[in-house]
């Protein structure tokens, strides 16, 4: 009879299939069953594009740089790390080559090809780029879940029962970690990690130094374990940890496609480390000779005699032998790099890398675990004896596309289950980011009033006195929301205009500013207005406009939020995702300004609490004060 945890994992397998089917159905609607014209509207195709540059980049791979020449105002879904296909022509007979987007900004895109050869048709023009469906991630998650569900004994079965609350997590006694560089709760979290035999959790609310605590824990753990595995859901999160570990002087090896690795940590990537190895010069020479022999052999014509045939056979054999020598040397280099690394870092799904197939670690550290689907977390856990997770389940949840799968349990993360079922977490309580006015609402509403402001924040040289959290109420102004027909995304022209006007009147040189909105149509509108506002030129390089998700883990001196919704039906859509709003409200260091319609939002208990709070600190304003 399967245990309750085995039954739960089996159900999770079914939910993941539902999620995959929904994800693929959305992809089909956008991509496979539509014309190029429609796909361009859906934002999953760039066509036509101009090839403005091509070169060999990291890892001896070709990079193609494209520029969009038409539909410049069209929204799209391309982003760094996306899997794409470059195609020539269009229709059923289109030739394609796959790759990964390494850079995307405005109308430019760089694609690192998965192939080491450049297709001949790439020079013929008539080029386009399609977004591809990433089926591999689902395949790896399903495979991991089947192993976890089927485990009857052994370490996997033990960890499953512990994380699901059927068995108690074990802790040793006696170790008490103290570092002068960390505060009391951070030291407590490290003590917890050192004493944990099965699982340890760092619960890090906004600005409390979660990543700092995590990297310090990794630095200390590798002193006794020699090598650890470090993972996160996103490439950006992995790279942030890698950068901080590298700054601490650790030997870090970053696995993953070079296109998905940021420039700050590219030196830690496997491809770059191979190119700097003492054996690489020999490897390159052998590869060069192999290619020369291969080309020589291919020059022979079909109608040659027996002697020429034998000569060609010998030449091609020599090319093959040289290639095998090169592969053997590269394998030796790679194994050497793997063995020397104190930290091996990759995404959760990236831990299926062939180089990790037979490796076992005592500990795996998972950062941003509260944003990761449970099936993805099990992939690296299968390689490890114990798991340390860091995150905050009261901030952004994982992205789930199927409403049914999310509602029935896929949205609940392994981090949440562990923090609920095991007495293994330490919550960090001192935050180093926000003015108390900005911190207090989230502290009271999400963290039981436990957050406190670090002394150095209180001593910060604030540029002015007064209220730091303002709510500018557009109720009664007639700022009615609209819906974009093509994307069904909501926007509010008058609210966006007032926000930009307010910002332009309060802008200060050298202060970083973030503008957050929950809808892509509102983001597009705000970007257009910001571009046309000359008063903002003084902070142009310090100003960014984006969604809540894009600002996760970031901070700015000033944050403006456009809640956008304003309608007579009091519909607020996914503004009801309060954890997402918790992220938005905790990005600002010194000033937070929120624009919204209290008539639309006020019936919701959460936003009513926001309004009560800003009134209590004197931060409530009517938009009528700023219209004229």
Coordinates of C-alpha atoms in Angstrom, one line a residue:
X1 CA 0.0 0.0 0.0
X2 CA 1.6 3.4 -1.0
X3 CA 2.2 5.9 1.7
X4 CA 0.2 9.2 1.7
X5 CA 3.3 11.0 0.4
X6 CA 3.6 8.5 -2.4
X7 CA 0.0 9.0 -3.3
X8 CA 0.5 12.8 -3.2
X9 CA 3.5 12.5 -5.6
X10 CA 1.5 10.3 -7.9
X11 CA -1.2 13.0 -8.0
X12 CA 1.5 15.5 -8.7
X13 CA 2.5 13.5 -11.8
X14 CA -1.1 13.8 -13.1
X15 CA -1.2 17.6 -12.3
X16 CA 2.1 18.1 -14.1
X17 CA 0.7 16.4 -17.2
X18 CA -2.4 18.7 -17.1
X19 CA 0.0 21.7 -16.8
X20 CA 2.1 20.5 -19.7
X21 CA -1.0 20.0 -21.9
X22 CA -2.3 23.4 -21.1
X23 CA 1.1 25.0 -21.7
X24 CA 1.4 23.2 -25.0
X25 CA -2.2 24.1 -26.0
X26 CA -1.4 27.8 -25.3
X27 CA 1.7 27.4 -27.4
X28 CA -0.3 25.8 -30.3
X29 CA -2.9 28.6 -30.2
X30 CA -0.1 31.2 -30.5
X31 CA 2.2 29.3 -32.8
X32 CA 1.5 26.1 -34.6
X33 CA -2.0 26.6 -35.9
X34 CA -1.6 30.2 -37.1
X35 CA -0.1 32.1 -40.0
X36 CA 3.1 34.1 -39.7
X37 CA 1.0 37.3 -39.6
X38 CA -1.0 36.0 -36.7
X39 CA 2.0 34.7 -34.9
X40 CA 3.6 38.1 -35.1
X41 CA 0.5 39.5 -33.5
X42 CA 0.7 36.9 -30.8
X43 CA 4.3 37.9 -30.2
X44 CA 5.9 34.5 -30.8
X45 CA 7.5 35.3 -34.2
X46 CA 9.8 38.0 -35.5
X47 CA 9.6 38.2 -39.3
X48 CA 11.3 39.5 -41.3
X49 CA 14.6 40.1 -39.5
X50 CA 17.9 41.4 -40.8
X51 CA 21.1 39.5 -39.9
X52 CA 23.3 42.4 -38.8
X53 CA 26.2 40.3 -37.4
X54 CA 27.4 36.8 -36.9
X55 CA 30.4 35.6 -35.0
X56 CA 31.9 32.7 -33.0
X57 CA 31.2 33.3 -29.3
X58 CA 31.7 31.5 -26.0
X59 CA 32.1 27.7 -26.3
X60 CA 33.0 27.9 -30.0
X61 CA 29.3 28.5 -30.9
X62 CA 27.9 30.8 -33.6
X63 CA 26.0 33.8 -32.4
X64 CA 23.6 35.5 -34.8
X65 CA 22.5 39.1 -34.2
X66 CA 19.1 40.0 -35.7
X67 CA 17.3 43.3 -36.0
X68 CA 13.5 43.6 -36.4
X69 CA 12.7 45.7 -39.4
X70 CA 8.9 45.9 -39.2
X71 CA 6.1 45.9 -36.5
X72 CA 8.4 47.7 -34.2
X73 CA 5.6 48.6 -31.7
X74 CA 4.4 44.9 -31.5
X75 CA 4.6 43.2 -28.1
X76 CA 6.4 39.9 -28.0
X77 CA 7.3 37.0 -25.7
X78 CA 11.0 36.7 -26.5
X79 CA 13.4 37.0 -23.6
X80 CA 17.0 36.0 -22.7
X81 CA 17.2 32.2 -22.2
X82 CA 14.2 31.4 -24.5
X83 CA 14.5 28.4 -26.8
X84 CA 14.0 29.5 -30.5
X85 CA 14.3 28.4 -34.0
X86 CA 15.8 30.6 -36.8
X87 CA 14.1 29.9 -40.1
X88 CA 14.5 30.7 -43.8
X89 CA 11.4 31.4 -45.8
X90 CA 8.0 30.3 -44.4
X91 CA 5.6 27.4 -44.9
X92 CA 6.0 23.7 -44.4
X93 CA 9.3 23.5 -46.2
X94 CA 11.0 26.2 -44.1
X95 CA 14.6 25.3 -43.1
X96 CA 15.4 25.8 -39.4
X97 CA 18.2 25.7 -36.9
X98 CA 17.6 25.9 -33.1
X99 CA 19.3 28.1 -30.6
X100 CA 18.9 30.1 -27.4
X101 CA 18.3 33.9 -27.0
X102 CA 21.4 35.4 -25.3
X103 CA 20.3 39.0 -25.5
X104 CA 17.0 40.8 -26.3
X105 CA 16.4 44.5 -26.1
X106 CA 14.0 46.7 -28.0
X107 CA 14.3 45.6 -31.7
X108 CA 17.5 43.5 -31.4
X109 CA 18.1 39.9 -30.5
X110 CA 21.1 37.7 -30.3
X111 CA 20.7 33.9 -30.7
X112 CA 23.4 31.4 -29.8
X113 CA 23.0 28.4 -32.1
X114 CA 22.9 24.9 -30.7
X115 CA 24.8 23.7 -33.8
X116 CA 28.5 24.4 -34.2
X117 CA 28.0 24.8 -38.0
X118 CA 26.5 27.8 -39.7
X119 CA 23.7 26.8 -42.2
X120 CA 24.4 27.9 -45.8
X121 CA 20.8 29.3 -46.1
X122 CA 21.5 31.8 -43.4
X123 CA 23.1 34.1 -46.0
X124 CA 20.1 34.0 -48.3
X125 CA 18.0 36.4 -46.4
X126 CA 14.2 36.0 -45.8
X127 CA 14.9 35.1 -42.2
X128 CA 12.7 34.9 -39.1
X129 CA 12.8 33.7 -35.5
X130 CA 10.1 31.5 -33.8
X131 CA 9.6 30.8 -30.1
X132 CA 9.8 27.1 -29.4
X133 CA 7.9 24.9 -26.8
X134 CA 10.3 23.6 -24.2
X135 CA 9.2 20.0 -23.7
X136 CA 12.5 18.8 -22.2
X137 CA 11.8 20.5 -18.8
X138 CA 8.5 18.6 -18.4
X139 CA 10.1 15.3 -19.4
X140 CA 12.8 15.7 -16.7
X141 CA 10.3 16.7 -14.0
X142 CA 8.0 13.7 -14.8
X143 CA 11.0 11.4 -14.6
X144 CA 12.1 12.7 -11.2
X145 CA 8.6 12.4 -9.8
X146 CA 8.3 8.8 -10.9
X147 CA 11.6 8.0 -9.0
X148 CA 10.4 9.8 -5.9
X149 CA 6.9 8.1 -6.0
X150 CA 8.4 4.6 -6.6
X151 CA 11.1 4.8 -3.8
X152 CA 10.2 2.2 -1.1
X153 CA 13.4 2.6 0.9
X154 CA 16.7 4.5 0.8
X155 CA 17.5 8.2 1.1
X156 CA 15.0 9.4 -1.5
X157 CA 12.2 7.6 0.4
X158 CA 13.4 9.1 3.7
X159 CA 13.5 12.6 2.4
X160 CA 10.1 12.3 0.8
X161 CA 8.6 11.2 4.1
X162 CA 10.4 14.0 6.1
X163 CA 9.4 16.8 3.7
X164 CA 5.8 15.6 3.7
X165 CA 5.7 15.5 7.5
X166 CA 5.4 11.7 8.0
X167 CA 8.8 11.6 9.8
X168 CA 10.6 14.2 11.9
X169 CA 13.6 16.0 10.5
X170 CA 16.8 15.2 12.3
X171 CA 19.2 17.7 13.9
X172 CA 22.6 17.3 15.7
X173 CA 23.3 19.2 18.9
X174 CA 26.1 21.4 20.0
X175 CA 27.2 23.5 17.0
X176 CA 26.7 27.2 17.4
X177 CA 27.8 29.4 14.5
X178 CA 28.7 33.0 15.2
X179 CA 30.0 35.5 12.6
X180 CA 30.5 39.2 13.2
X181 CA 29.5 39.8 9.6
X182 CA 25.9 38.4 10.2
X183 CA 23.1 39.4 12.5
X184 CA 21.6 37.2 15.2
X185 CA 18.9 35.6 13.0
X186 CA 21.4 35.0 10.1
X187 CA 23.8 33.3 12.5
X188 CA 20.9 31.2 13.8
X189 CA 20.0 30.2 10.3
X190 CA 23.6 29.1 9.7
X191 CA 23.6 27.1 13.0
X192 CA 20.4 25.5 11.8
X193 CA 22.1 24.5 8.5
X194 CA 25.1 23.0 10.2
X195 CA 23.1 20.9 12.6
X196 CA 20.5 19.8 10.0
X197 CA 20.7 16.1 9.0
X198 CA 17.9 16.2 6.5
X199 CA 16.5 19.6 5.7
X200 CA 17.1 23.3 6.7
X201 CA 15.2 26.3 5.5
X202 CA 16.1 30.0 5.4
X203 CA 12.9 32.0 5.3
X204 CA 14.0 35.4 3.9
X205 CA 11.4 38.2 3.8
X206 CA 12.2 41.2 1.5
X207 CA 15.5 42.9 2.2
X208 CA 16.6 40.6 5.0
X209 CA 19.8 39.4 3.4
X210 CA 18.6 35.9 2.4
X211 CA 21.1 35.5 -0.4
X212 CA 23.9 36.9 1.8
X213 CA 23.0 34.3 4.5
X214 CA 22.9 31.5 1.9
X215 CA 26.3 32.2 0.3
X216 CA 27.9 32.4 3.7
X217 CA 26.4 29.1 4.6
X218 CA 27.7 27.6 1.3
X219 CA 31.2 29.0 2.0
X220 CA 31.3 27.4 5.5
X221 CA 29.8 24.1 4.3
X222 CA 32.3 23.5 1.6
X223 CA 35.1 23.5 4.2
X224 CA 33.8 20.2 5.4
X225 CA 32.0 18.7 2.4
X226 CA 34.5 19.8 -0.3
X227 CA 31.8 20.1 -3.0
X228 CA 28.2 21.1 -3.0
X229 CA 25.4 21.5 -5.6
X230 CA 23.7 24.9 -5.8
X231 CA 20.5 25.4 -7.8
X232 CA 17.6 27.8 -8.4
X233 CA 14.6 27.9 -10.6
X234 CA 15.8 30.7 -12.9
X235 CA 19.2 31.4 -14.6
X236 CA 19.2 34.9 -13.2
X237 CA 18.9 33.5 -9.6
X238 CA 21.7 31.0 -10.2
X239 CA 23.9 33.7 -11.6
X240 CA 23.3 36.0 -8.7
X241 CA 24.5 33.3 -6.2
X242 CA 27.4 32.4 -8.4
X243 CA 28.6 36.0 -8.6
X244 CA 28.5 36.4 -4.8
X245 CA 30.2 33.0 -4.2
X246 CA 32.9 34.1 -6.7
X247 CA 33.4 37.3 -4.8
X248 CA 34.0 35.2 -1.7
X249 CA 36.8 33.5 -3.5
X250 CA 35.2 30.1 -4.0
X251 CA 35.9 27.9 -7.0
X252 CA 32.5 27.9 -8.7
X253 CA 31.6 26.0 -11.9
X254 CA 28.5 27.2 -13.7
X255 CA 26.8 24.6 -15.9
X256 CA 24.4 25.6 -18.6
X257 CA 24.1 27.0 -22.1
X258 CA 26.4 30.0 -22.5
X259 CA 23.5 32.1 -23.8
X260 CA 21.7 31.7 -20.5
X261 CA 24.7 32.9 -18.4
X262 CA 25.1 36.6 -17.6
X263 CA 28.3 38.4 -18.5
X264 CA 29.1 38.9 -14.8
X265 CA 29.6 35.1 -14.3
X266 CA 30.6 33.9 -17.8
X267 CA 34.1 33.4 -16.5
X268 CA 32.7 30.7 -14.2
X269 CA 30.9 28.9 -17.1
X270 CA 32.2 25.5 -18.2
X271 CA 32.9 26.7 -21.8
X272 CA 35.1 29.5 -20.7
X273 CA 36.9 27.4 -18.0
X274 CA 37.7 24.8 -20.7
X275 CA 39.1 27.5 -23.0
X276 CA 41.4 28.7 -20.2
X277 CA 42.6 25.2 -19.2
X278 CA 46.3 24.4 -19.6
X279 CA 45.4 21.5 -22.1
X280 CA 43.1 23.7 -24.3
X281 CA 45.9 24.8 -26.7
X282 CA 46.6 21.1 -27.5
X283 CA 42.9 20.4 -27.8
X284 CA 42.4 23.3 -30.3
X285 CA 45.4 22.1 -32.4
X286 CA 44.1 18.6 -32.7
X287 CA 40.6 19.8 -33.6
X288 CA 42.1 22.1 -36.3
X289 CA 44.1 19.1 -37.8
X290 CA 41.0 16.9 -37.7
X291 CA 39.0 19.5 -39.6
X292 CA 41.8 19.9 -42.2
X293 CA 41.9 16.2 -42.8
X294 CA 38.1 16.1 -43.0
X295 CA 38.0 18.8 -45.6
X296 CA 40.8 17.2 -47.6
X297 CA 38.9 13.9 -47.7
X298 CA 35.8 15.6 -48.9
X299 CA 37.6 17.2 -51.9
X300 CA 37.8 13.8 -53.6
X301 CA 35.4 13.3 -56.5
X302 CA 33.0 10.4 -56.9
X303 CA 34.6 8.9 -60.0
X304 CA 38.0 8.2 -58.7
X305 CA 40.0 4.9 -58.8
X306 CA 40.9 2.4 -56.2
X307 CA 44.1 4.1 -55.1
X308 CA 42.3 7.4 -54.6
X309 CA 39.5 5.6 -52.7
X310 CA 42.1 4.0 -50.4
X311 CA 43.8 7.4 -49.9
X312 CA 40.5 9.1 -49.1
X313 CA 39.6 6.3 -46.6
X314 CA 42.9 6.8 -44.8
X315 CA 42.5 10.6 -44.7
X316 CA 39.0 10.3 -43.2
X317 CA 40.2 7.7 -40.7
X318 CA 42.9 10.0 -39.6
X319 CA 40.3 12.8 -39.2
X320 CA 38.1 10.5 -37.1
X321 CA 41.0 9.4 -34.9
X322 CA 42.1 13.0 -34.3
X323 CA 38.5 13.9 -33.4
X324 CA 38.4 11.0 -30.9
X325 CA 41.7 12.3 -29.4
X326 CA 40.2 15.8 -29.1
X327 CA 37.0 14.4 -27.4
X328 CA 39.2 12.4 -25.0
X329 CA 41.2 15.5 -24.0
X330 CA 38.1 17.6 -23.6
X331 CA 36.6 14.9 -21.4
X332 CA 39.8 14.9 -19.3
X333 CA 39.7 18.8 -19.0
X334 CA 36.0 18.6 -18.0
X335 CA 36.5 16.0 -15.4
X336 CA 39.4 18.0 -13.9
X337 CA 37.3 21.1 -13.7
X338 CA 34.4 19.2 -12.2
X339 CA 36.7 17.6 -9.5
X340 CA 38.3 21.0 -8.6
X341 CA 35.1 22.9 -8.2
X342 CA 33.9 23.6 -4.7
X343 CA 30.5 24.6 -5.9
X344 CA 28.7 23.3 -9.0
X345 CA 25.8 25.6 -9.9
X346 CA 22.9 25.2 -12.4
X347 CA 19.2 25.6 -12.7
X348 CA 17.0 22.9 -11.1
X349 CA 16.2 21.3 -14.5
X350 CA 19.9 21.9 -15.5
X351 CA 21.0 19.5 -12.8
X352 CA 20.1 16.7 -15.4
X353 CA 23.4 17.7 -17.1
X354 CA 25.3 14.7 -18.3
X355 CA 28.3 15.7 -16.2
X356 CA 26.2 15.3 -13.1
X357 CA 24.7 11.9 -14.0
X358 CA 26.9 9.8 -11.7
X359 CA 27.8 12.5 -9.1
X360 CA 26.4 12.4 -5.5
X361 CA 26.5 15.3 -3.1
X362 CA 25.9 15.5 0.6
X363 CA 24.1 18.8 0.3
X364 CA 22.1 20.7 -2.3
X365 CA 21.3 24.4 -1.8
X366 CA 18.1 25.6 -3.6
X367 CA 17.7 29.4 -3.7
X368 CA 14.3 31.0 -4.5
X369 CA 12.7 27.6 -3.7
X370 CA 9.4 29.3 -3.0
X371 CA 9.2 30.2 -6.7
X372 CA 10.0 26.8 -8.0
X373 CA 7.5 24.0 -8.9
X374 CA 7.9 21.0 -6.6
X375 CA 8.6 18.6 -9.5
X376 CA 11.6 20.7 -10.5
X377 CA 13.0 20.7 -6.9
X378 CA 13.1 16.9 -6.8
X379 CA 15.5 16.7 -9.8
X380 CA 18.6 17.9 -7.8
X381 CA 17.4 16.4 -4.5
X382 CA 17.7 12.9 -6.1
X383 CA 21.5 13.5 -6.2
X384 CA 21.8 14.6 -2.6
X385 CA 21.7 13.4 1.0
X386 CA 20.1 16.5 2.5
X387 CA 18.5 19.7 1.2
X388 CA 18.8 23.4 2.2
X389 CA 16.1 25.7 0.8
X390 CA 16.0 29.5 0.8
X391 CA 13.0 31.6 -0.2
X392 CA 9.8 33.4 0.9
X393 CA 6.5 31.7 0.3
X394 CA 4.8 35.1 1.0
X395 CA 6.3 36.6 -2.2
X396 CA 6.0 35.4 -5.8
X397 CA 4.6 31.9 -6.3
X398 CA 5.7 29.7 -9.2
X399 CA 4.1 30.3 -12.5
X400 CA 1.3 27.8 -13.3
X401 CA -0.6 28.1 -16.5
X402 CA -3.3 25.6 -15.9
X403 CA -6.0 26.9 -13.4
X404 CA -7.1 23.3 -12.7
X405 CA -3.5 22.1 -12.0
X406 CA -2.8 25.1 -9.8
X407 CA -6.0 24.8 -7.8
X408 CA -5.5 21.1 -7.2
X409 CA -2.0 21.5 -5.7
X410 CA 0.6 22.3 -8.3
X411 CA 1.0 25.8 -7.0
X412 CA 2.0 24.6 -3.5
X413 CA 5.7 24.4 -3.5
X414 CA 8.0 21.9 -1.7
X415 CA 9.3 24.9 0.2
X416 CA 5.8 25.6 1.6
X417 CA 5.3 21.9 2.5
X418 CA 8.6 21.8 4.3
X419 CA 8.0 25.0 6.2
X420 CA 4.6 23.6 7.2
X421 CA 5.5 20.0 8.1
X422 CA 9.1 20.3 9.4
X423 CA 10.5 22.3 12.3
X424 CA 13.5 23.3 10.2
X425 CA 13.1 27.0 9.3
X426 CA 14.6 30.2 10.6
X427 CA 13.0 33.4 9.6
X428 CA 15.3 36.4 9.1
X429 CA 13.8 39.5 10.7
X430 CA 16.1 42.4 10.2
X431 CA 15.7 44.2 6.8
X432 CA 18.4 46.4 5.3
X433 CA 16.4 48.0 2.4
X434 CA 13.3 50.0 3.3
X435 CA 12.3 53.0 5.3
X436 CA 10.1 51.9 8.1
X437 CA 7.0 53.6 6.5
X438 CA 7.5 51.3 3.5
X439 CA 8.3 48.2 5.6
X440 CA 5.6 48.4 8.2
X441 CA 2.5 47.4 6.1
X442 CA 4.1 44.2 4.8
X443 CA 5.5 43.4 8.2
X444 CA 2.1 43.6 9.8
X445 CA 0.1 42.0 7.0
X446 CA 2.4 39.2 6.0
X447 CA 5.1 38.6 8.7
X448 CA 3.1 38.9 12.0
X449 CA 4.8 42.3 12.7
X450 CA 8.2 40.6 13.2
X451 CA 10.3 42.6 10.6
X452 CA 12.5 45.3 12.0
X453 CA 14.7 47.9 10.3
X454 CA 18.5 47.6 10.5
X455 CA 20.2 50.4 12.5
X456 CA 22.2 51.4 9.4
X457 CA 19.0 52.0 7.5
X458 CA 17.7 54.2 10.3
X459 CA 21.0 56.2 10.2
X460 CA 20.8 56.6 6.4
X461 CA 21.2 60.2 5.2
X462 CA 17.6 60.6 3.9
X463 CA 17.2 63.3 1.3
X464 CA 14.1 64.8 2.9
X465 CA 11.7 64.2 5.8
X466 CA 8.0 63.3 5.5
X467 CA 5.9 60.4 4.5
X468 CA 7.6 57.7 2.4
X469 CA 4.6 55.6 1.4
X470 CA 1.9 57.6 -0.5
X471 CA -1.3 56.3 -2.1
X472 CA -2.7 58.7 -4.8
X473 CA -6.4 57.9 -5.1
X474 CA -7.9 58.4 -8.6
X475 CA -11.5 57.7 -7.4
X476 CA -14.0 60.1 -9.0
X477 CA -11.5 61.3 -11.6
X478 CA -13.1 59.2 -14.5
X479 CA -9.8 57.4 -15.1
X480 CA -11.6 54.3 -16.6
X481 CA -9.6 51.3 -17.6
X482 CA -9.6 49.9 -21.2
X483 CA -8.7 46.5 -22.7
X484 CA -6.4 46.0 -25.6
X485 CA -8.2 44.0 -28.2
X486 CA -5.2 42.0 -29.5
X487 CA -3.8 40.9 -26.1
X488 CA -6.9 41.3 -23.8
X489 CA -4.5 43.2 -21.5
X490 CA -5.8 46.1 -19.3
X491 CA -4.5 49.6 -19.4
X492 CA -5.4 53.0 -18.0
X493 CA -4.3 56.0 -20.0
X494 CA -5.2 58.8 -17.6
X495 CA -3.6 57.0 -14.6
X496 CA -0.4 56.4 -16.6
X497 CA -0.2 60.0 -17.6
X498 CA -0.7 61.3 -14.1
X499 CA 1.9 58.9 -12.7
X500 CA 4.5 60.1 -15.2
X501 CA 3.6 63.7 -14.6
X502 CA 4.0 63.2 -10.8
X503 CA 7.3 61.5 -11.3
X504 CA 8.7 64.2 -13.6
X505 CA 7.9 66.8 -10.8
X506 CA 9.6 64.7 -8.1
X507 CA 12.5 63.3 -10.0
X508 CA 15.9 63.6 -8.4
X509 CA 19.3 63.2 -10.0
X510 CA 21.2 60.0 -9.2
X511 CA 18.2 58.3 -7.7
X512 CA 17.2 55.0 -9.2
X513 CA 13.5 54.7 -10.1
X514 CA 11.3 51.7 -10.9
X515 CA 7.8 51.9 -12.3
X516 CA 5.7 48.7 -11.8
X517 CA 2.3 47.8 -13.3
X518 CA 0.5 44.5 -13.2
X519 CA -0.5 44.5 -16.9
X520 CA 1.7 44.4 -20.0
X521 CA -0.5 46.9 -21.9
X522 CA 0.0 49.4 -19.0
X523 CA 3.8 48.7 -19.1
X524 CA 3.9 49.4 -22.8
X525 CA 1.9 52.7 -22.3
X526 CA 4.1 53.8 -19.4
X527 CA 7.2 53.1 -21.4
X528 CA 6.0 55.2 -24.3
X529 CA 5.1 58.1 -22.0
X530 CA 8.4 57.9 -20.1
X531 CA 10.3 58.0 -23.5
X532 CA 8.5 61.2 -24.5
X533 CA 9.1 63.0 -21.2
X534 CA 12.2 65.2 -21.3
X535 CA 12.1 65.9 -17.6
X536 CA 13.1 62.3 -17.0
X537 CA 16.3 62.6 -19.1
X538 CA 18.4 63.2 -15.9
X539 CA 17.6 59.6 -14.7
X540 CA 17.1 57.9 -18.0
X541 CA 19.7 55.3 -17.3
X542 CA 18.5 54.8 -13.8
X543 CA 14.8 54.3 -14.7
X544 CA 13.1 51.0 -15.5
X545 CA 9.5 50.1 -16.2
X546 CA 8.3 46.5 -15.8
X547 CA 6.0 43.9 -14.3
X548 CA 6.1 42.8 -10.7
X549 CA 7.8 39.5 -11.6
X550 CA 10.7 41.3 -13.4
X551 CA 11.4 43.3 -10.2
X552 CA 11.5 40.2 -7.9
X553 CA 14.8 40.3 -6.0
X554 CA 15.6 43.9 -7.0
X555 CA 15.4 47.3 -5.3
X556 CA 15.2 50.9 -6.3
X557 CA 15.5 54.2 -4.4
X558 CA 12.0 55.1 -5.6
X559 CA 9.2 52.9 -6.7
X560 CA 6.0 54.0 -8.5
X561 CA 3.1 51.5 -8.9
X562 CA 0.2 51.8 -11.2
X563 CA -2.6 49.4 -10.1
X564 CA -4.5 50.3 -13.4
X565 CA -7.9 48.8 -12.5
X566 CA -10.8 51.3 -12.4
X567 CA -14.3 50.0 -13.2
X568 CA -17.9 50.2 -11.9
X569 CA -18.0 46.4 -11.4
X570 CA -15.2 46.6 -8.8
X571 CA -13.3 43.9 -10.7
X572 CA -9.6 43.7 -9.8
X573 CA -8.5 40.6 -11.7
X574 CA -5.1 39.2 -10.6
X575 CA -4.5 42.2 -8.3
X576 CA -6.0 39.6 -5.9
X577 CA -2.7 37.8 -6.0
X578 CA -1.6 39.5 -2.8
X579 CA 1.8 37.7 -2.6
X580 CA 2.7 39.4 -5.9
X581 CA 1.6 42.8 -4.5
X582 CA 3.8 42.1 -1.4
X583 CA 6.8 42.0 -3.8
X584 CA 5.7 45.3 -5.5
X585 CA 5.3 47.1 -2.2
X586 CA 8.7 46.0 -0.9
X587 CA 11.1 47.1 -3.7
X588 CA 11.5 50.7 -2.6
X589 CA 14.3 51.9 -0.4
X590 CA 13.3 55.5 0.4
X591 CA 10.0 56.3 -1.4
X592 CA 6.9 54.4 -2.5
X593 CA 4.1 56.0 -4.5
X594 CA 1.0 53.9 -5.5
X595 CA -1.7 55.1 -7.9
X596 CA -5.1 53.4 -7.7
X597 CA -8.9 53.8 -7.6
X598 CA -10.2 53.3 -4.1
X599 CA -13.8 53.0 -5.4
X600 CA -12.7 49.9 -7.4
X601 CA -10.2 48.5 -4.9
X602 CA -11.8 49.4 -1.5
X603 CA -14.2 46.5 -1.3
X604 CA -11.2 44.1 -1.3
X605 CA -10.0 43.5 2.3
X606 CA -6.3 43.6 1.3
X607 CA -6.5 47.0 -0.5
X608 CA -8.8 48.4 2.1
X609 CA -6.0 47.5 4.6
X610 CA -3.5 49.3 2.4
X611 CA -5.7 52.4 2.4
X612 CA -6.2 52.3 6.2
X613 CA -2.4 52.1 6.6
X614 CA -1.5 55.0 4.4
X615 CA -4.1 57.1 6.1
X616 CA -2.6 56.2 9.5
X617 CA 0.8 57.5 8.4
X618 CA -0.5 60.6 6.6
X619 CA 0.3 59.2 3.1
X620 CA -3.2 59.3 1.5
X621 CA -3.7 61.9 -1.3
X622 CA -6.4 62.5 -3.8
X623 CA -5.4 62.6 -7.5
X624 CA -7.4 65.9 -7.7
X625 CA -4.5 67.5 -5.9
X626 CA -2.2 66.8 -8.9
X627 CA -4.4 67.0 -11.9
X628 CA -4.2 70.8 -12.4

